[in-house]
Coordinates of C-alpha atoms in Angstrom, one line a residue:
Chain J
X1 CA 38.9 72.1 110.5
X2 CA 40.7 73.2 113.8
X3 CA 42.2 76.7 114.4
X4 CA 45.4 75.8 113.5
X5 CA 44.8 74.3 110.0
X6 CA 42.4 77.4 109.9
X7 CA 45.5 79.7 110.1
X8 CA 47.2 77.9 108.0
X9 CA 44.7 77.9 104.9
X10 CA 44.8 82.0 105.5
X11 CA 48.7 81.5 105.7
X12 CA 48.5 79.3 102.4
X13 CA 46.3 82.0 100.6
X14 CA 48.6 84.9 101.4
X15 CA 51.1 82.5 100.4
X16 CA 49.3 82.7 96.5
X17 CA 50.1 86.1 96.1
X18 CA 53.6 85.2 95.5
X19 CA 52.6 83.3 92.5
X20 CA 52.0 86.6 91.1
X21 CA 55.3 88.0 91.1
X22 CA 56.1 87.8 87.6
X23 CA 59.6 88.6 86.0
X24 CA 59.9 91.7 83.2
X25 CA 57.7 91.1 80.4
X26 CA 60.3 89.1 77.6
X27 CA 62.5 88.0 80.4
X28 CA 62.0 84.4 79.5
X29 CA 62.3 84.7 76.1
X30 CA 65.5 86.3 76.4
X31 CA 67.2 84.3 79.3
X32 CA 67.6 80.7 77.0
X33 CA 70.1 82.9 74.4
X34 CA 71.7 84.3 77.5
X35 CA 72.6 81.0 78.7
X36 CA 73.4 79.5 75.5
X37 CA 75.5 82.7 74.9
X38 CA 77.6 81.6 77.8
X39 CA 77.6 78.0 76.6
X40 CA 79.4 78.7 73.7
X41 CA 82.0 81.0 75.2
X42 CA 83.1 78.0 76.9
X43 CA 82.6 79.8 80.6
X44 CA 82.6 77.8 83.4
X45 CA 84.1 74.7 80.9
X46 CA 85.8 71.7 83.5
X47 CA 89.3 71.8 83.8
X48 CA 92.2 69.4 83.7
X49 CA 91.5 68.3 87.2
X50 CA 87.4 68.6 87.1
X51 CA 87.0 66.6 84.2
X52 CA 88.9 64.2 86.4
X53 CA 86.8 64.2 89.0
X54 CA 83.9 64.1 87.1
X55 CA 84.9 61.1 85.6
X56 CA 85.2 59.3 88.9
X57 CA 81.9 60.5 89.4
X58 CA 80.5 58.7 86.8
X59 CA 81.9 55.9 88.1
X60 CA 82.3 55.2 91.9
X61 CA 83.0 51.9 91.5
X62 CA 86.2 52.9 89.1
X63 CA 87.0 55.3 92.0
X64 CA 86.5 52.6 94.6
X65 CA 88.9 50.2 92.5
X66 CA 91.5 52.2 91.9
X67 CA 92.2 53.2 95.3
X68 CA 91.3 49.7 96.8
X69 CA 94.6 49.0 94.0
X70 CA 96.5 51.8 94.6
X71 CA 96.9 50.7 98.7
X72 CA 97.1 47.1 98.0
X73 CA 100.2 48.3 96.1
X74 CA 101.2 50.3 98.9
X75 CA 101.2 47.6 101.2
X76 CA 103.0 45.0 99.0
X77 CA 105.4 47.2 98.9
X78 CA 105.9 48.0 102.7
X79 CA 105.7 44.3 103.8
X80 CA 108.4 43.4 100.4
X81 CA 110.9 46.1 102.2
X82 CA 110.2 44.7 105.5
X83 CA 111.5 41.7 104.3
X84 CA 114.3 42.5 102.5
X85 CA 115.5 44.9 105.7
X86 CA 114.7 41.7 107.9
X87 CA 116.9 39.1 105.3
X88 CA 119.5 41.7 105.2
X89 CA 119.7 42.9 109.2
X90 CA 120.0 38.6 109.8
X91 CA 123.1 38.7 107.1
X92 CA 124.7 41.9 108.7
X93 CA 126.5 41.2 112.0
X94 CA 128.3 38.3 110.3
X95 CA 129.8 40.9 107.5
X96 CA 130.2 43.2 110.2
X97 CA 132.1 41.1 112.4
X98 CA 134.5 39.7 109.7
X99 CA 134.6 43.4 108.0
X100 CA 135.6 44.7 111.4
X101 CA 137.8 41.9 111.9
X102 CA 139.8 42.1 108.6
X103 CA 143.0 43.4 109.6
X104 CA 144.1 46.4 107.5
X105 CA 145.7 46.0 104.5
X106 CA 149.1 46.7 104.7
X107 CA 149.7 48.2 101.1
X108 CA 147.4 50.0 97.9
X109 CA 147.6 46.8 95.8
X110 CA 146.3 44.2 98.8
X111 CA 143.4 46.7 99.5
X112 CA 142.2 46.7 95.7
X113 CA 142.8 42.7 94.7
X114 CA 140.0 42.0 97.2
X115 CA 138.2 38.7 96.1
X116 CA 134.9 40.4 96.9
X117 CA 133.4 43.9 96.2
X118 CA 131.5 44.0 99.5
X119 CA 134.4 43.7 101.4
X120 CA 136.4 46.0 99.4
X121 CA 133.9 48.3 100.0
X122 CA 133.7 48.0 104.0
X123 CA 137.5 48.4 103.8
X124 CA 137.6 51.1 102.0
X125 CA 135.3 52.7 103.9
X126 CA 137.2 51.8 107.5
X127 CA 140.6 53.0 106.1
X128 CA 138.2 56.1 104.8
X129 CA 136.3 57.2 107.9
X130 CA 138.1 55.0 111.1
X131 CA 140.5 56.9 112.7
X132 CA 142.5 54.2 114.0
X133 CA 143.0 52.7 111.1
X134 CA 146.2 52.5 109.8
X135 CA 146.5 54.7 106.6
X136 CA 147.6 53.2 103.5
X137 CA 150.9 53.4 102.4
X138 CA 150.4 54.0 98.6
X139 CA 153.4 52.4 97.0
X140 CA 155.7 55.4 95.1
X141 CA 156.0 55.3 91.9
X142 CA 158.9 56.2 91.8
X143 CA 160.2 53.7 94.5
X144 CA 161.6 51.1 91.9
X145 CA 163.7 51.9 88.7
X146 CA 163.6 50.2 85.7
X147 CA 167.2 48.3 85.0
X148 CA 167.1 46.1 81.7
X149 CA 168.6 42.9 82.1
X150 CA 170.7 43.2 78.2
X151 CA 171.3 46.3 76.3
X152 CA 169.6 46.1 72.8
X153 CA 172.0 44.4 70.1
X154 CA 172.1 47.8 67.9
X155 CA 173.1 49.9 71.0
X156 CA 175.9 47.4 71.6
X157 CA 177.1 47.1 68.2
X158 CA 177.7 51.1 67.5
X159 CA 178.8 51.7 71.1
X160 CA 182.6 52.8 70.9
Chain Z
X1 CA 65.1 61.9 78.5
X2 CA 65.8 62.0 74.6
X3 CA 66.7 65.7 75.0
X4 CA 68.7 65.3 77.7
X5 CA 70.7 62.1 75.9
X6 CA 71.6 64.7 72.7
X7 CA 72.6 67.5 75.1
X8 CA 75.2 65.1 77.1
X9 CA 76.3 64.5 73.4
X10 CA 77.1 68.6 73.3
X11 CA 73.9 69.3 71.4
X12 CA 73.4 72.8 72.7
X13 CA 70.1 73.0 70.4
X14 CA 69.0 70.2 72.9
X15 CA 69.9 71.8 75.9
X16 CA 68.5 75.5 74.8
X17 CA 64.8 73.2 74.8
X18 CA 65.4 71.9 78.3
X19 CA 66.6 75.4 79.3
X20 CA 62.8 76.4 78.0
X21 CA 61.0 73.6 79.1
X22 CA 62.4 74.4 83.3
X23 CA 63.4 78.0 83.4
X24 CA 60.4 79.6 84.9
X25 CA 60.1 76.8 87.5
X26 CA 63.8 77.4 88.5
X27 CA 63.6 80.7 88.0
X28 CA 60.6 81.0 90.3
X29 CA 62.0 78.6 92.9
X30 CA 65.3 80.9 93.4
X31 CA 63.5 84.2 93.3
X32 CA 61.2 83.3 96.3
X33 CA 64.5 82.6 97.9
X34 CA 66.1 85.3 97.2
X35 CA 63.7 88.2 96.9
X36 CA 66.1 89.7 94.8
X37 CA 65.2 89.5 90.8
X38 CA 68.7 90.7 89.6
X39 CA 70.1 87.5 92.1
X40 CA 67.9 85.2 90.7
X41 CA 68.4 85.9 87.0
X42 CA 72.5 85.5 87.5
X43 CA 71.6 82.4 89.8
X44 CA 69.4 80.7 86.9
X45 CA 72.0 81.4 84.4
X46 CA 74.8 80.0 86.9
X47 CA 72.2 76.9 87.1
X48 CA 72.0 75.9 84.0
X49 CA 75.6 76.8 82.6
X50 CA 77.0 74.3 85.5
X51 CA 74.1 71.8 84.7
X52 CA 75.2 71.5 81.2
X53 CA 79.1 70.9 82.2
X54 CA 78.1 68.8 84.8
X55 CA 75.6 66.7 82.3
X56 CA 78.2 63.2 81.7
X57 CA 77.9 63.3 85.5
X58 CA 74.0 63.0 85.2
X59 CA 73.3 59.1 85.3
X60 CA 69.4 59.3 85.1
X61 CA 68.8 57.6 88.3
X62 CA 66.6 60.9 89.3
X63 CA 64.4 62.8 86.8
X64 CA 66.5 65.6 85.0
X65 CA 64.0 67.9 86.8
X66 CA 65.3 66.8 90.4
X67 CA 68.4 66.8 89.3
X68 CA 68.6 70.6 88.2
X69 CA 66.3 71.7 91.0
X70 CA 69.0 69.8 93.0
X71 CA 72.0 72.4 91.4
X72 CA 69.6 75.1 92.2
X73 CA 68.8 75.1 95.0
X74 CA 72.1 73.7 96.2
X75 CA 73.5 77.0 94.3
X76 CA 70.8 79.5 95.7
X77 CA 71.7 77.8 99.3
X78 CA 75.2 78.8 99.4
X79 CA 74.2 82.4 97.9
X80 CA 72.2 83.0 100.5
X81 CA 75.2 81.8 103.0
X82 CA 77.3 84.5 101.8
X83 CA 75.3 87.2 101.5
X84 CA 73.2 86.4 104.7
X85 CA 73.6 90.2 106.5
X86 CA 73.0 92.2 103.0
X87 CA 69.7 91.3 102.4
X88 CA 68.3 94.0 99.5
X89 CA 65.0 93.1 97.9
X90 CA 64.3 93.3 94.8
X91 CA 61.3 92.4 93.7
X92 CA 59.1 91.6 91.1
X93 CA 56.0 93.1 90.0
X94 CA 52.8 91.6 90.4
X95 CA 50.4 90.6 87.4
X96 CA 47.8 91.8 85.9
X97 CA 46.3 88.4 87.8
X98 CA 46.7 89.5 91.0
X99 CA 43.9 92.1 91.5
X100 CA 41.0 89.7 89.6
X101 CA 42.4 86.9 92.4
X102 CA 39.5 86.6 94.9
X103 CA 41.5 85.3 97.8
X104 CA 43.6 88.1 97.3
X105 CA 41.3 90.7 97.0
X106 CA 39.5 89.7 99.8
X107 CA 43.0 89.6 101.6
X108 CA 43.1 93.3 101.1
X109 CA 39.4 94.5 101.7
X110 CA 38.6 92.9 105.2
X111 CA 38.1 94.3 108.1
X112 CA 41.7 93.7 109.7
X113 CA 44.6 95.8 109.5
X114 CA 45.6 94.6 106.1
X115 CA 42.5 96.7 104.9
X116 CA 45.0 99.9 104.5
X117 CA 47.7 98.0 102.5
X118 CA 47.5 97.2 98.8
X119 CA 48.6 94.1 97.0
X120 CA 52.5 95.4 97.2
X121 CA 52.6 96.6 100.3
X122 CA 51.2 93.0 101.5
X123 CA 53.8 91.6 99.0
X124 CA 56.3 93.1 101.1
X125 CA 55.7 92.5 104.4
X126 CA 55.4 89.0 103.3
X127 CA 58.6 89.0 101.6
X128 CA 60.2 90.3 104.9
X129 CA 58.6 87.3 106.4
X130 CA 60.1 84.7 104.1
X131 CA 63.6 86.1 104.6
X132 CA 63.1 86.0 107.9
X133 CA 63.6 82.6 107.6
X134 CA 66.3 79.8 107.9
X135 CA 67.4 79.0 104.2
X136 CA 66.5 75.5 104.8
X137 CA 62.7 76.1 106.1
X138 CA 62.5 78.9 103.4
X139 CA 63.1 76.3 100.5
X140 CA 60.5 74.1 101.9
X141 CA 57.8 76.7 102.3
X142 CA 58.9 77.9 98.5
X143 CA 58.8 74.4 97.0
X144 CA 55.9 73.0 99.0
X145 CA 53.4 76.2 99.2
X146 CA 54.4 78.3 96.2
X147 CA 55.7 75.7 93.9
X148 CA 52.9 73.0 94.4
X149 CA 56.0 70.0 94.8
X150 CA 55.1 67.4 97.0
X151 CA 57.2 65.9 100.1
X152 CA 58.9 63.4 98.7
X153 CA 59.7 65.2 95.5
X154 CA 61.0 68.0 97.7
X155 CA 62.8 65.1 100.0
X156 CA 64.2 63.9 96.8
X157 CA 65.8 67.3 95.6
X158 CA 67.2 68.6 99.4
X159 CA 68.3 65.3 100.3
X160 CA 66.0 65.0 103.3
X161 CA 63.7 62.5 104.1
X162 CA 59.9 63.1 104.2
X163 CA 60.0 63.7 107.9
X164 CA 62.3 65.6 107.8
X165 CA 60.4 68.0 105.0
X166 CA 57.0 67.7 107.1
X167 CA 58.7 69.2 109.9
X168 CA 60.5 72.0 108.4
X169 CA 57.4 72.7 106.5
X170 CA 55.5 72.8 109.7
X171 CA 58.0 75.0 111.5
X172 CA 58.6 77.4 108.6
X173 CA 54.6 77.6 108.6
X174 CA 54.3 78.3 112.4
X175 CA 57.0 81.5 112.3
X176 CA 55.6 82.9 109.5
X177 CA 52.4 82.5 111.1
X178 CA 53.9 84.7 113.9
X179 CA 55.4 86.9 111.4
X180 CA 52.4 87.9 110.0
X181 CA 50.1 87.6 112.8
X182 CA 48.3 91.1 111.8
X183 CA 47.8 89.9 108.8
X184 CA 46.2 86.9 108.9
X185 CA 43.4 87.6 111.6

């Protein structure tokens, strides 16, 4: 045995003398009702949120899947907006250009009976927001009076 | 492994027999960390109160021993983090044992300066020793020289591999070595 491993074997009996250390006399007959005392007052129970997690931690795999799905979702959904932005940006100047084009409607009535809605709405929204638009001249309603064509028979028979 | 199936089924009556059956090893294992027995005692209860919520996360691909060792020492690790600059000893007394140990005895009646101690003034300065020590070399020397576990079950439980536990065991041996130097002439 060298010196070192000699030191050592002193070291490991000194080392024994902690096995004597001995809790108070009863302590382990006492400490399982202690624990089961806390067991039943539900202390330390998981919340919500931990039993979560725990379950995940049963299961990597169900972790490992679900986020694997959740970012596949993610990203079908980015590259389905891309392409709905890109199919819509190729169909914009062309609105835009007839939209901007369209000359303004001269009256109320011409603005509404647009054939289409989306026009309607870019016109609205010029005669809205441009400035040198022309606004609309809203026609009054009191502009035209009614003038029946014939009197009504009774009115003509009793009239003096 | 029965007992531990009818505790993850809530059997508490189950769990009170595991609770028996490991106690005084954890319990041991966390007082030679700590030096402290009131530490310890709230430690062992904190053990084995999160063991059993934490048991439907137990998948038995360890032994339910490892496994709690694992919450203990994992526990008794980040104690000792927090309380690192109020270290207050607490300790045990020794058994009857103790004095009828012939190693001992002859630890106390040779011719070196350990002559003038007793058994608790040795258990002392050894104590002082141990905490002395990095958390991480003081588990090792705890589980390996006091506890009797062997490397790989001690690997097993700190996450570590066996080099990895031969070489904080040799360290941890080497300061206390130095620590106790008058001691062990």
């Amino acid at each position: 045995m060298n010196p070192e491993q000699e030191n050592f074997e002193a070291l490991r009996k000194l080392m024994a003398l902690k096995k004597h250390e001995t809790p108070p006399p009863g302590y382990f007959d006492h400490l399982p009702r202690r624990i089961s005392t806390r067991l039943h007052s539900k202390e330390g129970a998981p919340t919500f949120w931990e039993s979560l997690a725990n379950r995940f931690r049963v299961s990597p795999s169900l972790a490992y899947g679900f986020s694997l799905s959740a970012c596949g979702v993610l990203a079908i959904s980015i590259i389905h907006t891309a392409r709905v932005e890109s199919n819509r940006a190729a169909a914009q100047p062309r609105d835009l250009a007839v939209s901007w084009n369209v000359p303004a409607p001269s009256s109320f009535a011409e603005a509404v009976i647009q054939p289409a809605s989306q026009d309607l709405h870019v016109i609205t929204w010029r005669g809205d927001t441009n400035p040198a638009a022309q606004a609309y001249q809203l026609p009054s309603l009191f502009a035209h009076t009614v003038q029946p064509a014939t009197l009504p028979t009774a009115y003509e028979a009793s009239a003096p | 492994m029965a007992l531990v199936e009818r505790a993850r089924r809530d059997d508490i009556a189950a769990y009170d027999e595991l609770v028996r059956r490991y106690q005084e090893r954890i319990y041991a294992t966390v007082y030679h960390m700590t030096s402290n027995h009131e530490d310890a005692n709230d430690l062992v209860q904190d053990t084995f109160v999160k063991a059993y919520r934490a048991l439907k996360s137990f998948k038995g691909d360890s032994s339910f021993y490892t496994w709690i060792y694992r919450i203990a020492v994992n526990k008794t690790i980040n104690f000792l983090k927090q309380r690192k600059n109020r270290i207050q000893m607490s300790l045990n007394d020794l058994d009857f044992n103790a004095e009828n140990d012939p190693e001992l005895v002859a630890l106390v009646s040779d011719k070196t300066p350990r002559r003038d101690l007793g058994l608790s003034e040795l258990q002392d300065k050894l104590n002082n020793a141990m905490q002395k020590l990095s958390e991480h070399h003081r588990m090792v020397v705890t589980l390996h020289d006091i506890q009797g576990l062997s490397h790989e079950e001690i690997g097993e439980i700190m996450d570590c591999n066996v080099g990895t536990v031969r070489s904080r065991l040799f360290y941890a041996r080497q300061q206390l070595q130095a620590l106790l130097s008058d001691y062990l002439k």
